[in-house]
């Protein structure tokens, strides 16, 4: 049977990518040396991944990537990165009581890392159980996945840059590719540099707070570790208590970075060039920041009225205190764009506040940001298209294009966005049903909120859910089948469903 | 003056005909039949060839020409013809342009593309339509002296309050001059006791405020235009919608072709674009055409515009305006019930006339389909008007010339018998067609 796709080319290119992924493992190796931990886990991982890279590269030494190969390559690249990312978890966990010694768990954790989801199956997050090196690798996977491993490859590898636009379009979040410069490699470099810059600023601010005495727990290791997971809207933390472990000053200082992570990074490029208007007049930016302001205000109101009980971690006693507003603003900034940090155990809040957060999780970041979910721009287009449908029902002769920031959205794009949003909701719904049935099969009854949030938190790359899946809980108790489904959801969620499913359709559906 | 005209279509022929009397005219066209026809019908030299080629232009004697007018139906051809002429000669170049985007380009720098004057026909037509819409009851409106002075033409019917009054009674405004009355196709210069009759068209010149006040006296019931229906989305319709959108006047546009309708909807964010057959009565009724203040027919042929304008009027639209490409039909349109017929070619003619006169007029408005003109002139040292009171100098002008208004250093001056005209004053005069040349020479 013909595959109608030059899979050798895709695999060959994948080999090149793996070689460079091995290079990134020098970061945890370095940490291991600094903390005088076992260096063999990462030394061996580097050797294995490099060898695999060279082997795959030989499949096609001169890969020629067309549109279909690009889809296959991007889908495979993310899957392979997740698989390869399990190697340190498995090696480190071998012979210990670590939950990551189990391959399915390791794959879940690795996929959750690269896709910047932040859902965890680690039974215990502590430096007693895991090395500093392994926990920094877990953070690093999110940083690599945030701006995108393909975008990074385009930025640094000339052989990938040739077909970069197709690759980048398949990976970059949002309905369309925004080229900032004539050369795609230059665009990729600009995006990564902005991303890198924000990460450095974040680390500097956090470590600065530590040095000036406002953040006793935020040492250099923690500053770097959280720098790796804030800008990519990741949500992993080497601390079991997430950001609640740190002082109020850290929490306030993190909020602007959380907001920035959900903004289209291309807009910062315009800001750097002095074109502030482009950002301020961008419909998605206005909607995104507006949504954060409105939902944070509403959540503040709920918390002031006592929606959260006093808790061990980040409890809110009600009333208009600094703590109340901080908890509201932080939770919104973290959950709306799919980061998944927490400063309060919102899984123990009153149900109405949880349902409100669930609604907020549906929004997602902006196109071209590192955020997951449906994305603000899609919601804008969907709402405008719906409004048009209603309008034209009463005025059948009216021709009304959908406009965004003053320019017309192509009808094909409107259709694509509507199809994506519907597919997202369908996949989310079916998965929630599957997860709840499958979990009942192994004798655990999920609550409605748990089942729904398990599906949404993984397909939306958010991370924490409600109930047992709360920000200080984990996904460990699920069956392997559910974990694999959720791994799949994270994968397709990060690539915005279409590339992965398009590969399946084009390869397997012969009737088309 | 030696004038080369590129393009012998309707516009080119019309311009050639109007210039042939006083100037040497050479017409270039690709079509041999047209060239033959012109050679016999007009006293011009007709050359067959491509107006954008150096060879043809040389053949037409571009080297000695004072003026080149490119007025084919194709914008690009006109632009290239002007550019070519500019490259090889010193002729003043005028290009007729339909697409507004070229006007935008041209306005970026003086003499851009080798064109000294770009005449945007669709834009000019649209502007005159929008001006008329803005003034209830008016049939024609034009601006002079950067908007300081306006000219307007109103139809007097038995319903207008001023009917039967004398001019002295009707003229209660300081800065307003009754320049002329067009009665039974004749131009009458009114005196204070001339009575306004049913069927008259009065031409007034004055400040925009006084003209608006006067218009309110003619049509007391209208409280501004709030609902305009544009029937047909050709380029003029598009420009009208755009201009109305800029002014904030709500407007709807009907276009039958789905692709064109989509394009219009994308280009005109402030206009409601409807896709339907514009002559479908049921559709028009569904859109409540009876409540429409002004219906404008901008379809692709004069016949369809006539039908559409009459239909709108019959279904209850308060005013109907039709675009008419063939100038001969203008009177006919208005005779059968269309309120205002706007001829886009008149706008080109106004512009070209302005530049072909020996002494350049600042602005020209053609009244009642070429029966008279309102002209804005800057008074210079050679003028008979200079430094004399109007009551004296008017004797040196032909009979029937009316000085309607004066703009001096950006202020409005009411012309009286004892007003002394100074150098660099801009005067706006009304003159019947027969005496325009004579008047211009005197001034």
PDB file of N, CA, C and O in Angstrom, chain B residues 130-162:
ATOM      1  N   UNK B 130     -22.786  63.172  -3.484  1.00  0.00           N
ATOM      2  CA  UNK B 130     -22.818  63.316  -2.030  1.00  0.00           C
ATOM      3  C   UNK B 130     -23.124  64.759  -1.627  1.00  0.00           C
ATOM      4  O   UNK B 130     -23.839  65.017  -0.672  1.00  0.00           O
ATOM      5  N   UNK B 131     -22.591  65.710  -2.402  1.00  0.00           N
ATOM      6  CA  UNK B 131     -22.883  67.121  -2.099  1.00  0.00           C
ATOM      7  C   UNK B 131     -24.369  67.400  -2.239  1.00  0.00           C
ATOM      8  O   UNK B 131     -24.980  68.075  -1.415  1.00  0.00           O
ATOM      9  N   UNK B 132     -24.966  66.843  -3.295  1.00  0.00           N
ATOM     10  CA  UNK B 132     -26.393  67.064  -3.533  1.00  0.00           C
ATOM     11  C   UNK B 132     -27.223  66.414  -2.433  1.00  0.00           C
ATOM     12  O   UNK B 132     -28.206  66.980  -1.958  1.00  0.00           O
ATOM     13  N   UNK B 133     -26.795  65.214  -1.999  1.00  0.00           N
ATOM     14  CA  UNK B 133     -27.529  64.532  -0.935  1.00  0.00           C
ATOM     15  C   UNK B 133     -27.515  65.373   0.345  1.00  0.00           C
ATOM     16  O   UNK B 133     -28.491  65.471   1.058  1.00  0.00           O
ATOM     17  N   UNK B 134     -26.353  65.995   0.591  1.00  0.00           N
ATOM     18  CA  UNK B 134     -26.188  66.752   1.827  1.00  0.00           C
ATOM     19  C   UNK B 134     -27.063  67.987   1.894  1.00  0.00           C
ATOM     20  O   UNK B 134     -27.251  68.550   2.966  1.00  0.00           O
ATOM     21  N   UNK B 135     -27.593  68.441   0.780  1.00  0.00           N
ATOM     22  CA  UNK B 135     -28.385  69.666   0.772  1.00  0.00           C
ATOM     23  C   UNK B 135     -29.788  69.329   0.288  1.00  0.00           C
ATOM     24  O   UNK B 135     -30.006  69.140  -0.893  1.00  0.00           O
ATOM     25  N   UNK B 136     -30.752  69.251   1.209  1.00  0.00           N
ATOM     26  CA  UNK B 136     -32.089  68.823   0.802  1.00  0.00           C
ATOM     27  C   UNK B 136     -32.671  69.765  -0.246  1.00  0.00           C
ATOM     28  O   UNK B 136     -32.530  70.981  -0.134  1.00  0.00           O
ATOM     29  N   UNK B 137     -33.290  69.199  -1.245  1.00  0.00           N
ATOM     30  CA  UNK B 137     -33.941  70.015  -2.260  1.00  0.00           C
ATOM     31  C   UNK B 137     -33.024  70.471  -3.373  1.00  0.00           C
ATOM     32  O   UNK B 137     -33.483  70.924  -4.411  1.00  0.00           O
ATOM     33  N   UNK B 138     -31.710  70.359  -3.168  1.00  0.00           N
ATOM     34  CA  UNK B 138     -30.798  70.875  -4.187  1.00  0.00           C
ATOM     35  C   UNK B 138     -30.662  69.899  -5.343  1.00  0.00           C
ATOM     36  O   UNK B 138     -30.766  68.696  -5.177  1.00  0.00           O
ATOM     37  N   UNK B 139     -30.441  70.454  -6.540  1.00  0.00           N
ATOM     38  CA  UNK B 139     -30.233  69.615  -7.711  1.00  0.00           C
ATOM     39  C   UNK B 139     -28.775  69.565  -8.099  1.00  0.00           C
ATOM     40  O   UNK B 139     -28.344  68.689  -8.820  1.00  0.00           O
ATOM     41  N   UNK B 140     -28.032  70.565  -7.678  1.00  0.00           N
ATOM     42  CA  UNK B 140     -26.616  70.622  -8.016  1.00  0.00           C
ATOM     43  C   UNK B 140     -25.945  71.465  -6.946  1.00  0.00           C
ATOM     44  O   UNK B 140     -26.503  72.465  -6.511  1.00  0.00           O
ATOM     45  N   UNK B 141     -24.796  71.005  -6.494  1.00  0.00           N
ATOM     46  CA  UNK B 141     -24.062  71.746  -5.471  1.00  0.00           C
ATOM     47  C   UNK B 141     -22.591  71.715  -5.841  1.00  0.00           C
ATOM     48  O   UNK B 141     -22.089  70.702  -6.297  1.00  0.00           O
ATOM     49  N   UNK B 142     -21.898  72.816  -5.691  1.00  0.00           N
ATOM     50  CA  UNK B 142     -20.462  72.834  -5.927  1.00  0.00           C
ATOM     51  C   UNK B 142     -19.796  73.752  -4.914  1.00  0.00           C
ATOM     52  O   UNK B 142     -20.418  74.691  -4.423  1.00  0.00           O
ATOM     53  N   UNK B 143     -18.529  73.445  -4.608  1.00  0.00           N
ATOM     54  CA  UNK B 143     -17.802  74.262  -3.634  1.00  0.00           C
ATOM     55  C   UNK B 143     -16.759  75.091  -4.354  1.00  0.00           C
ATOM     56  O   UNK B 143     -16.166  74.647  -5.326  1.00  0.00           O
ATOM     57  N   UNK B 144     -16.518  76.299  -3.834  1.00  0.00           N
ATOM     58  CA  UNK B 144     -15.472  77.165  -4.376  1.00  0.00           C
ATOM     59  C   UNK B 144     -14.647  77.711  -3.234  1.00  0.00           C
ATOM     60  O   UNK B 144     -15.084  77.719  -2.084  1.00  0.00           O
ATOM     61  N   UNK B 145     -13.474  78.222  -3.591  1.00  0.00           N
ATOM     62  CA  UNK B 145     -12.576  78.871  -2.630  1.00  0.00           C
ATOM     63  C   UNK B 145     -12.409  78.017  -1.371  1.00  0.00           C
ATOM     64  O   UNK B 145     -12.655  78.472  -0.256  1.00  0.00           O
ATOM     65  N   UNK B 146     -12.014  76.780  -1.581  1.00  0.00           N
ATOM     66  CA  UNK B 146     -11.780  75.842  -0.464  1.00  0.00           C
ATOM     67  C   UNK B 146     -12.978  75.694   0.460  1.00  0.00           C
ATOM     68  O   UNK B 146     -12.831  75.581   1.677  1.00  0.00           O
ATOM     69  N   UNK B 147     -14.169  75.747  -0.100  1.00  0.00           N
ATOM     70  CA  UNK B 147     -15.361  75.503   0.705  1.00  0.00           C
ATOM     71  C   UNK B 147     -15.940  76.752   1.345  1.00  0.00           C
ATOM     72  O   UNK B 147     -16.981  76.697   1.997  1.00  0.00           O
ATOM     73  N   UNK B 148     -15.287  77.901   1.135  1.00  0.00           N
ATOM     74  CA  UNK B 148     -15.777  79.151   1.711  1.00  0.00           C
ATOM     75  C   UNK B 148     -17.066  79.591   1.023  1.00  0.00           C
ATOM     76  O   UNK B 148     -17.946  80.191   1.629  1.00  0.00           O
ATOM     77  N   UNK B 149     -17.139  79.277  -0.266  1.00  0.00           N
ATOM     78  CA  UNK B 149     -18.286  79.697  -1.065  1.00  0.00           C
ATOM     79  C   UNK B 149     -18.933  78.458  -1.680  1.00  0.00           C
ATOM     80  O   UNK B 149     -18.234  77.526  -2.079  1.00  0.00           O
ATOM     81  N   UNK B 150     -20.261  78.460  -1.703  1.00  0.00           N
ATOM     82  CA  UNK B 150     -20.974  77.350  -2.323  1.00  0.00           C
ATOM     83  C   UNK B 150     -21.900  77.862  -3.405  1.00  0.00           C
ATOM     84  O   UNK B 150     -22.372  79.000  -3.350  1.00  0.00           O
ATOM     85  N   UNK B 151     -22.135  76.986  -4.373  1.00  0.00           N
ATOM     86  CA  UNK B 151     -23.137  77.267  -5.382  1.00  0.00           C
ATOM     87  C   UNK B 151     -24.158  76.154  -5.283  1.00  0.00           C
ATOM     88  O   UNK B 151     -23.795  74.998  -5.076  1.00  0.00           O
ATOM     89  N   UNK B 152     -25.432  76.482  -5.390  1.00  0.00           N
ATOM     90  CA  UNK B 152     -26.434  75.426  -5.387  1.00  0.00           C
ATOM     91  C   UNK B 152     -27.564  75.792  -6.331  1.00  0.00           C
ATOM     92  O   UNK B 152     -27.838  76.975  -6.569  1.00  0.00           O
ATOM     93  N   UNK B 153     -28.174  74.746  -6.875  1.00  0.00           N
ATOM     94  CA  UNK B 153     -29.307  74.962  -7.763  1.00  0.00           C
ATOM     95  C   UNK B 153     -30.513  74.270  -7.157  1.00  0.00           C
ATOM     96  O   UNK B 153     -30.442  73.114  -6.744  1.00  0.00           O
ATOM     97  N   UNK B 154     -31.606  75.008  -7.049  1.00  0.00           N
ATOM     98  CA  UNK B 154     -32.819  74.435  -6.459  1.00  0.00           C
ATOM     99  C   UNK B 154     -33.969  74.480  -7.449  1.00  0.00           C
ATOM    100  O   UNK B 154     -34.105  75.425  -8.230  1.00  0.00           O
ATOM    101  N   UNK B 155     -34.843  73.490  -7.372  1.00  0.00           N
ATOM    102  CA  UNK B 155     -36.047  73.470  -8.194  1.00  0.00           C
ATOM    103  C   UNK B 155     -37.199  74.064  -7.373  1.00  0.00           C
ATOM    104  O   UNK B 155     -37.418  73.682  -6.225  1.00  0.00           O
ATOM    105  N   UNK B 156     -37.872  75.038  -7.974  1.00  0.00           N
ATOM    106  CA  UNK B 156     -39.033  75.640  -7.318  1.00  0.00           C
ATOM    107  C   UNK B 156     -40.290  74.925  -7.828  1.00  0.00           C
ATOM    108  O   UNK B 156     -40.490  74.824  -9.040  1.00  0.00           O
ATOM    109  N   UNK B 157     -41.080  74.379  -6.913  1.00  0.00           N
ATOM    110  CA  UNK B 157     -42.327  73.733  -7.325  1.00  0.00           C
ATOM    111  C   UNK B 157     -43.480  74.434  -6.611  1.00  0.00           C
ATOM    112  O   UNK B 157     -43.245  75.323  -5.793  1.00  0.00           O
ATOM    113  N   UNK B 158     -44.712  74.019  -6.915  1.00  0.00           N
ATOM    114  CA  UNK B 158     -45.828  74.700  -6.247  1.00  0.00           C
ATOM    115  C   UNK B 158     -45.903  74.368  -4.757  1.00  0.00           C
ATOM    116  O   UNK B 158     -46.677  74.952  -4.015  1.00  0.00           O
ATOM    117  N   UNK B 159     -45.080  73.391  -4.321  1.00  0.00           N
ATOM    118  CA  UNK B 159     -45.079  73.063  -2.896  1.00  0.00           C
ATOM    119  C   UNK B 159     -44.058  73.879  -2.107  1.00  0.00           C
ATOM    120  O   UNK B 159     -44.120  73.922  -0.880  1.00  0.00           O
ATOM    121  N   UNK B 160     -43.085  74.480  -2.816  1.00  0.00           N
ATOM    122  CA  UNK B 160     -42.056  75.209  -2.061  1.00  0.00           C
ATOM    123  C   UNK B 160     -42.623  76.517  -1.529  1.00  0.00           C
ATOM    124  O   UNK B 160     -43.337  77.227  -2.235  1.00  0.00           O
ATOM    125  N   UNK B 161     -42.294  76.847  -0.277  1.00  0.00           N
ATOM    126  CA  UNK B 161     -42.853  78.044   0.360  1.00  0.00           C
ATOM    127  C   UNK B 161     -42.513  79.346  -0.372  1.00  0.00           C
ATOM    128  O   UNK B 161     -43.294  80.292  -0.297  1.00  0.00           O
ATOM    129  N   UNK B 162     -41.372  79.391  -1.086  1.00  0.00           N
ATOM    130  CA  UNK B 162     -40.989  80.663  -1.702  1.00  0.00           C
ATOM    131  C   UNK B 162     -41.671  80.912  -3.049  1.00  0.00           C
ATOM    132  O   UNK B 162     -41.506  81.982  -3.630  1.00  0.00           O
TER     133      UNK B 162
END
